[in-house]
Coordinates of C-alpha atoms in Angstrom, one line a residue:
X1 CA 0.0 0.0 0.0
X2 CA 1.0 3.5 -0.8
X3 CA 1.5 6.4 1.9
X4 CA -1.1 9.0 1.7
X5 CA 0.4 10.5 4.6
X6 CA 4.4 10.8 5.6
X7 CA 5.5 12.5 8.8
X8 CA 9.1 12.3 9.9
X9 CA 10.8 14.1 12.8
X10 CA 7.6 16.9 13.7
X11 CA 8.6 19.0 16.6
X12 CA 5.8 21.0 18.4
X13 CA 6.9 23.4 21.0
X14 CA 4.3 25.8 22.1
X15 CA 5.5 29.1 23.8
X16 CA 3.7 30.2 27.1
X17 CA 5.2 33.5 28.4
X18 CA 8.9 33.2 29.3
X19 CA 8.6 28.9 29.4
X20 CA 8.4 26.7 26.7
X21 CA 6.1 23.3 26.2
X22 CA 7.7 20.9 24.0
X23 CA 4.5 19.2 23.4
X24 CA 5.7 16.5 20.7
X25 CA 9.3 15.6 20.1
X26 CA 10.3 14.0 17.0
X27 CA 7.0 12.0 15.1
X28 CA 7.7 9.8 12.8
X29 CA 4.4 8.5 11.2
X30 CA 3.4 7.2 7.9
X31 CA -0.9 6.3 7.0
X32 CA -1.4 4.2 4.5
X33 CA -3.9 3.9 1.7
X34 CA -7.0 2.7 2.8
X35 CA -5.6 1.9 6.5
X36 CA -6.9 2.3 10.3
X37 CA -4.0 4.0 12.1
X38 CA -4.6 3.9 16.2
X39 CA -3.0 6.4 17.7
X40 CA -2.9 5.7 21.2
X41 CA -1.4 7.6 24.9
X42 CA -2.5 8.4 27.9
X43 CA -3.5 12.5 27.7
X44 CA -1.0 14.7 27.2
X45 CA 1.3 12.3 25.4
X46 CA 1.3 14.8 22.2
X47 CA -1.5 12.6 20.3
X48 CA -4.1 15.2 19.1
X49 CA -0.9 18.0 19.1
X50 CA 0.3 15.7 16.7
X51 CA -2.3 15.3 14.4
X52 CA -3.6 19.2 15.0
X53 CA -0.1 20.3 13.5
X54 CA -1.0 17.7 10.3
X55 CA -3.6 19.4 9.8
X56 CA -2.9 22.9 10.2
X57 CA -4.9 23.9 13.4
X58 CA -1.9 24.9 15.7
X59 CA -2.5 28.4 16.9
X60 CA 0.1 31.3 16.8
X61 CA 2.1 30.0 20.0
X62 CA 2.9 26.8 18.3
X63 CA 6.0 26.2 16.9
X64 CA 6.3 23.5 14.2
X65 CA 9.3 21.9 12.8
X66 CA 9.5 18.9 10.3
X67 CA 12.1 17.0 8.1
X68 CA 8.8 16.2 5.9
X69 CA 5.1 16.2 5.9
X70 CA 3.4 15.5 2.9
X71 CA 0.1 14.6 2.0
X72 CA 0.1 12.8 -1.0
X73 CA 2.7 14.9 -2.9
X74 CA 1.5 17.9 -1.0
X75 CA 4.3 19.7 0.9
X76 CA 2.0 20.6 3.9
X77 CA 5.0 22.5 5.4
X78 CA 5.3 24.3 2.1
X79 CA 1.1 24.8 2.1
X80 CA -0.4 28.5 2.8
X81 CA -3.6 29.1 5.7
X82 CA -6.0 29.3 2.1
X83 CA -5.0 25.7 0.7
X84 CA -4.9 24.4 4.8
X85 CA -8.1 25.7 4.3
X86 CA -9.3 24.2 0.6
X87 CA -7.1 20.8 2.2
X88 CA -9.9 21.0 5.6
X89 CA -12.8 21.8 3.5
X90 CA -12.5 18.8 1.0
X91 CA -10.0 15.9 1.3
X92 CA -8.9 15.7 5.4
X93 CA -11.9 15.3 7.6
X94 CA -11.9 15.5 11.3
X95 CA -14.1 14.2 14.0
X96 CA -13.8 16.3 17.3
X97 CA -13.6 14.6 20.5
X98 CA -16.4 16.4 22.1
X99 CA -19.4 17.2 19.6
X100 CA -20.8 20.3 21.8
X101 CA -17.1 22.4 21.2
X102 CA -17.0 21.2 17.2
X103 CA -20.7 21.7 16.7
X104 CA -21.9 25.4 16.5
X105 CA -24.6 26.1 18.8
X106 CA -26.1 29.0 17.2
X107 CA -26.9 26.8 13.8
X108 CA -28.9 24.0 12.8
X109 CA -27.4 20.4 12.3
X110 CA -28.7 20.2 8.3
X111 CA -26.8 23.9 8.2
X112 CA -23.7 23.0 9.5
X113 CA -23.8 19.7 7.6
X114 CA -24.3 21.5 4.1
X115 CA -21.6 24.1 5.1
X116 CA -18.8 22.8 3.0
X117 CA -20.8 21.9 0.4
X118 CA -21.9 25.5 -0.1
X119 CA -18.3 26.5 0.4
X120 CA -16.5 24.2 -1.9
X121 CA -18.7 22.5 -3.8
X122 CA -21.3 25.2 -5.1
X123 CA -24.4 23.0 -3.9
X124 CA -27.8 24.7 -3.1
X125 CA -31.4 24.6 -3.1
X126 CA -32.9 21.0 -3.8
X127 CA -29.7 19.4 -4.0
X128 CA -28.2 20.6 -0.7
X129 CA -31.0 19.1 0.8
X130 CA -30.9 16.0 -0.5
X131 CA -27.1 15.3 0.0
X132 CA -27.8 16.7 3.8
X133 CA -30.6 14.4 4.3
X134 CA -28.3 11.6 2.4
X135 CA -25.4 12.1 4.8
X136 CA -27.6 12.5 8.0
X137 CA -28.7 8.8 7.3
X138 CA -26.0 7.1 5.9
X139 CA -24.3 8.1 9.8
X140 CA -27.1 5.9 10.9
X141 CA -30.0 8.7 12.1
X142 CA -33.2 8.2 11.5
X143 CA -35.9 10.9 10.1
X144 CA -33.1 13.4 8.4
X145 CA -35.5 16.6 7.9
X146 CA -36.1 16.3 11.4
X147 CA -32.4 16.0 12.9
X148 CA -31.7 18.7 9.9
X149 CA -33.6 21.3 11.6
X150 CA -32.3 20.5 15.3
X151 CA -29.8 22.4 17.3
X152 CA -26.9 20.8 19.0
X153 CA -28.3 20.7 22.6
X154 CA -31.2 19.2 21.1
X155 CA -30.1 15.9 20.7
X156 CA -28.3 13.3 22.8
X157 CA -24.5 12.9 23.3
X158 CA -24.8 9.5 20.3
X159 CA -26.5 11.6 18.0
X160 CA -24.2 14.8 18.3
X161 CA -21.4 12.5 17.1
X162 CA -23.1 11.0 14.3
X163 CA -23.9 13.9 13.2
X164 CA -20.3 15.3 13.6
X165 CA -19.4 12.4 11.6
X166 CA -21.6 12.9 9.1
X167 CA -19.9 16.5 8.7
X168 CA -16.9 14.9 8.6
X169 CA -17.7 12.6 5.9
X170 CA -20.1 15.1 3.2
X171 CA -17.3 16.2 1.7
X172 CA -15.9 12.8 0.9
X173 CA -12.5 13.1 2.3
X174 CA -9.7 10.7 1.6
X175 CA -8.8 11.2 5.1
X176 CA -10.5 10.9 8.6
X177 CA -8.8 12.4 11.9
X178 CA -10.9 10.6 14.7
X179 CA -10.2 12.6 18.1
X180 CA -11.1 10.7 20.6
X181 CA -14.8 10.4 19.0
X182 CA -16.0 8.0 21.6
X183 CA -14.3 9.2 25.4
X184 CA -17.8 11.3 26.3
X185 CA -20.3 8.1 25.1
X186 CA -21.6 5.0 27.1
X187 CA -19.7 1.5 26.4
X188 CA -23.3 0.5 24.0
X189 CA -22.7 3.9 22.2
X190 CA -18.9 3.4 21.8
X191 CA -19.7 0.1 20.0
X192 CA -22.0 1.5 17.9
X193 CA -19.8 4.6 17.1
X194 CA -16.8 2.3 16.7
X195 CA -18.8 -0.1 14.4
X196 CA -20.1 2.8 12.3
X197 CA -16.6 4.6 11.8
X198 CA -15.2 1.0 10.9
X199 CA -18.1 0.5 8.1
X200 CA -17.9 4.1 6.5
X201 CA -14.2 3.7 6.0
X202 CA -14.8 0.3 4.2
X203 CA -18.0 2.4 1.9
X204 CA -15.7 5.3 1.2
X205 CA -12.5 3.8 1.0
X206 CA -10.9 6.1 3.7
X207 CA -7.5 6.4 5.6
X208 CA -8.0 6.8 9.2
X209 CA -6.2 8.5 12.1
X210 CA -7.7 7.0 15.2
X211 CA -6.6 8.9 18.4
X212 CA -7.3 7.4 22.0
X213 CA -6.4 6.8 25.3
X214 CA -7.3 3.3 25.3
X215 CA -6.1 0.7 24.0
X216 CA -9.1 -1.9 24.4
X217 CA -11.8 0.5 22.0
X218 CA -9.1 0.1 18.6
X219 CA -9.0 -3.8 18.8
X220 CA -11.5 -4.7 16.3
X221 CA -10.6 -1.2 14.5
X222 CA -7.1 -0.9 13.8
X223 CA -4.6 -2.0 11.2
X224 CA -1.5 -0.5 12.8
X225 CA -1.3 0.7 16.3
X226 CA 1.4 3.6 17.4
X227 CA 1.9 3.9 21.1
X228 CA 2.8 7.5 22.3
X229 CA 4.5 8.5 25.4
X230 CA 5.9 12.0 26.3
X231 CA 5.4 13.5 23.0
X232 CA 7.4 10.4 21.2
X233 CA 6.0 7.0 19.6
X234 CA 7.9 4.4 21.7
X235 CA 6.2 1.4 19.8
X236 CA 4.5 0.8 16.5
X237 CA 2.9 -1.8 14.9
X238 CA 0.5 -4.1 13.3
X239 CA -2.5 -4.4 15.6
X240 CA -1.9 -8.3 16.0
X241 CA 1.9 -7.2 17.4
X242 CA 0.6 -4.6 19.7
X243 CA -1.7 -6.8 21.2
X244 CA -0.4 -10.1 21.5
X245 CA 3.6 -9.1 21.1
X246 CA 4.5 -5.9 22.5
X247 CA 7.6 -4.9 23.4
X248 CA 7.5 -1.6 24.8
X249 CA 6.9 -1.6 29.0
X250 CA 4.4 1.6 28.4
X251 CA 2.7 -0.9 26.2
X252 CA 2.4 -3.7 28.6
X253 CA 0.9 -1.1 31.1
X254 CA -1.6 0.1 28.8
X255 CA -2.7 -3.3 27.9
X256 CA -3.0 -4.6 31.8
X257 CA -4.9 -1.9 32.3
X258 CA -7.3 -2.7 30.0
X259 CA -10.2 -4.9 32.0
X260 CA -11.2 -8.2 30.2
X261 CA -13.9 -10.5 30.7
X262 CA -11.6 -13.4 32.5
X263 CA -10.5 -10.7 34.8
X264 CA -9.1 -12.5 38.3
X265 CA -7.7 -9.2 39.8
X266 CA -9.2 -7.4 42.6
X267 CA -8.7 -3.9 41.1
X268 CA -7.3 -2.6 37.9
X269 CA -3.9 -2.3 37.0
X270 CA -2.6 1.2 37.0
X271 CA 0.5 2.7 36.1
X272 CA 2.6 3.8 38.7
X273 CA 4.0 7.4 39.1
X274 CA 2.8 10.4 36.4
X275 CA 4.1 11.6 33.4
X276 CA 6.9 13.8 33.0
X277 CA 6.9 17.7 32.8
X278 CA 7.5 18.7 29.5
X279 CA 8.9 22.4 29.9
X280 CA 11.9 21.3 29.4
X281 CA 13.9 18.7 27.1
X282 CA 14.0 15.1 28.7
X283 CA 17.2 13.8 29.2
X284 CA 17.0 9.9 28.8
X285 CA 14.1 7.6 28.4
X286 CA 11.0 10.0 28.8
X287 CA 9.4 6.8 30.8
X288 CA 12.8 5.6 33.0
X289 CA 10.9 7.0 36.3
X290 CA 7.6 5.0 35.7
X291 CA 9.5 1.7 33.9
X292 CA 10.0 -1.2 36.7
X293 CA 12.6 -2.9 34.2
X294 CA 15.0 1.0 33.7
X295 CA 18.3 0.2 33.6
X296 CA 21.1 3.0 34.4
X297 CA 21.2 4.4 30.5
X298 CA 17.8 4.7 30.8
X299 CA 18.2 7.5 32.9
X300 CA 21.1 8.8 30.7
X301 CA 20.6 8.3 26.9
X302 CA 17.4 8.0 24.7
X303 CA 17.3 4.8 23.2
X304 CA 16.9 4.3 19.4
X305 CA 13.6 2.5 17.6
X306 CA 15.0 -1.5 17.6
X307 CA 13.4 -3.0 15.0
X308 CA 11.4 -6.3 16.0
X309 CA 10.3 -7.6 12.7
X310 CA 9.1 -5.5 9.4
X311 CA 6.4 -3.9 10.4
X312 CA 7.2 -3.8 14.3
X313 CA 9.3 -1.0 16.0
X314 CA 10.2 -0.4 19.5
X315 CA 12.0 2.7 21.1
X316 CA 13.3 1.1 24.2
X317 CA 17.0 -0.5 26.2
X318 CA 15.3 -3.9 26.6
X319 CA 15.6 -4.5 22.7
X320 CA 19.5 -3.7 22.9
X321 CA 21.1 -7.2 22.4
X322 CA 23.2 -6.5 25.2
X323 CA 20.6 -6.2 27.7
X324 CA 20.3 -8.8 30.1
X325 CA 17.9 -11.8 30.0
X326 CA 14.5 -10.5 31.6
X327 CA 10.8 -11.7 32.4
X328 CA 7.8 -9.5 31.4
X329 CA 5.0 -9.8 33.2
X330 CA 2.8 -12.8 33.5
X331 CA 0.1 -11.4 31.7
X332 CA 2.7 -10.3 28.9
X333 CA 4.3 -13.8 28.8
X334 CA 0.4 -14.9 27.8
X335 CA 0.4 -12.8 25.2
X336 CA 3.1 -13.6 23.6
X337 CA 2.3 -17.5 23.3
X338 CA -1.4 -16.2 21.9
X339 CA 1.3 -14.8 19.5
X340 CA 3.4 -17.9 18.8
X341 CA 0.2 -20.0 18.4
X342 CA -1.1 -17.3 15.8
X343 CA 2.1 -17.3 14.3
X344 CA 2.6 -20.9 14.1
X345 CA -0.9 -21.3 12.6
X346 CA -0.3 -18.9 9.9
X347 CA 3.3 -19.5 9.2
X348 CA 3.4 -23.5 9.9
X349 CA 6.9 -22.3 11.7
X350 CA 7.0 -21.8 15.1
X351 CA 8.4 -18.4 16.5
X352 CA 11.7 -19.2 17.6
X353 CA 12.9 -18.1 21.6
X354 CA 15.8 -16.0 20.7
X355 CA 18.8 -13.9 23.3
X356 CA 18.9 -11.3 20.7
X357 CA 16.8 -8.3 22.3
X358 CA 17.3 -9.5 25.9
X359 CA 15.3 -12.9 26.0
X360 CA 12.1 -11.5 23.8
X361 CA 10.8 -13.5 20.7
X362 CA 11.9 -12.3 17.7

């Protein structure tokens, strides 16, 4: 598959007063054609920053630095406010995390809806109408002349969304910026959110962004699965690696704290300690203070991406091949012979136990 979107080395530092933020520190990201990127960090790990700069949103205090970021063959660094703006309008759609602050309260749903279309696309009358009504109910809302004529506070939290959605999607974008669509919404109505993002990218052939917090709501949604911490990725991946192979410690935290249905535990994991302050560079391994298995050049240099297999990168000491032998967690060692049986099913070869990379399966 072909990249539709190529990120390497963004910077964001935002400048308040005399201190500095330096919100995300060296991105690397690529989305592919017709792929489900996850995007995924507790807050403040520079996910949304991340994707805001992508897309142009940054405000005046942000500074942003890249080797590259193209869309297509678009320089985006290169791209003036007018054709951020034609870029917005038409071909990159984005779904706000909270509907009530991307939804203008003063207007009507069908208005809002039928904004770009006006704007970009020169449709009126008759035909606005229709195409509202059309997007209203392909998001899954029923009686479209009715939810047209509604303001925001008029409907509930499920149908805001869809109908943010179904903004995001009039236009027919190539690419979909999901922000944390479902954090506000009962577990029934992130399902149903989650099942109706996952079956308009397959209708319109989109690429997806998917940005969240938790890793349990982009199992069944993801491709690829980027782990963020402290403004870096620390681990990327295909969803299967992420889940049932991960290398990263940050990633085995996220993961156990993710409740299951065969749960034993008394009370949910949670990681210890907070993340760091990031007014000023980190020197080290952003997650050293929080990682059970840091070793002293954690503390002192930042470790490189290790590369697990093609598609599987890791940004962490424990993958150095002259780390010593080590034990994840039980729960980690469970996942990774899931892993090994999936990979032996697939493969007919049976993943090998390898030294390389401190005792981890390679």
């Amino acid at each position: 598959m072909t990249d539709i979107v190529t990120v390497k080395n963004l910077k964001v530092i935002f400048n308040e007063g005399n201190e500095q933020v330096y919100a995300v520190n060296g991105v690397d990201l690529n989305l592919r054609q017709g792929e489900t990127l996850a995007l995924v960090g507790e807050s403040g790990s520079g996910k949304s920053v991340a994707t805001h700069a992508l897309l142009g949103l940054l405000g005046k205090d942000a500074v942003v630095t890249a080797d590259e970021m193209l869309y297509g063959e678009t320089d985006l660094l290169q791209t003036s406010r007018r054709q951020y703006t034609h870029l917005r309008g038409q071909e990159l759609g984005l779904i706000f995390q909270d509907p009530l602050s991307g939804l203008n309260p003063t207007m009507r749903i069908g208005r809002q809806i039928g904004e770009g279309l006006k704007v970009y696309r020169h449709v009126h009358g008759r035909a606005l109408r229709q195409a509202v009504f059309a997007a209203i109910e392909d998001v899954g809302l029923a009686d479209p002349a009715l939810i047209a004529r509604k303001y925001p506070h008029e409907l509930s939290g499920g149908q805001r969304q869809r109908a943010m959605i179904a903004m995001a999607l009039v236009m027919q974008p190539k690419v979909l910026i999901a922000d944390e669509p479902t954090t506000a919404l009962d577990v029934t109505l992130q399902a149903q959110i989650l099942a109706l993002i996952k079956a308009q990218k397959a209708k319109h052939d989109l690429s997806v962004i998917f940005i969240t917090h938790d890793l349990g709501v982009v199992a069944n949604i993801a491709d690829r699965v980027a782990i963020m911490y402290a403004g870096k990725i620390v681990e990327v991946g295909t969803a299967n690696e992420i889940f049932y192979h991960p290398q990263h410690p940050y990633t085995w935290g996220l993961l156990d704290a993710v409740p299951s249905s065969d749960d034993q535990r008394d009370q949910l994991f949670t990681l210890p300690g907070t993340p760091p302050d990031l007014h000023q560079p980190i020197k080290g391994d952003a997650f050293a203070p929080r990682n059970p298995y840091a070793m002293p050049i954690d503390f002192k240099k930042e470790p490189p991406l290790f590369q697990v297999s093609p598609t599987h990168f890791v940004r962490s000491w424990l993958l150095d091949p002259r780390t010593p032998h080590y034990q994840p967690p039980v729960t980690i060692q469970k996942r990774w012979a899931r892993f090994a049986q999936l990979h032996a099913e697939q493969t007919n070869d049976p993943v090998v136990e390898s030294q390389q990379a401190g005792g981890v399966p390679v």
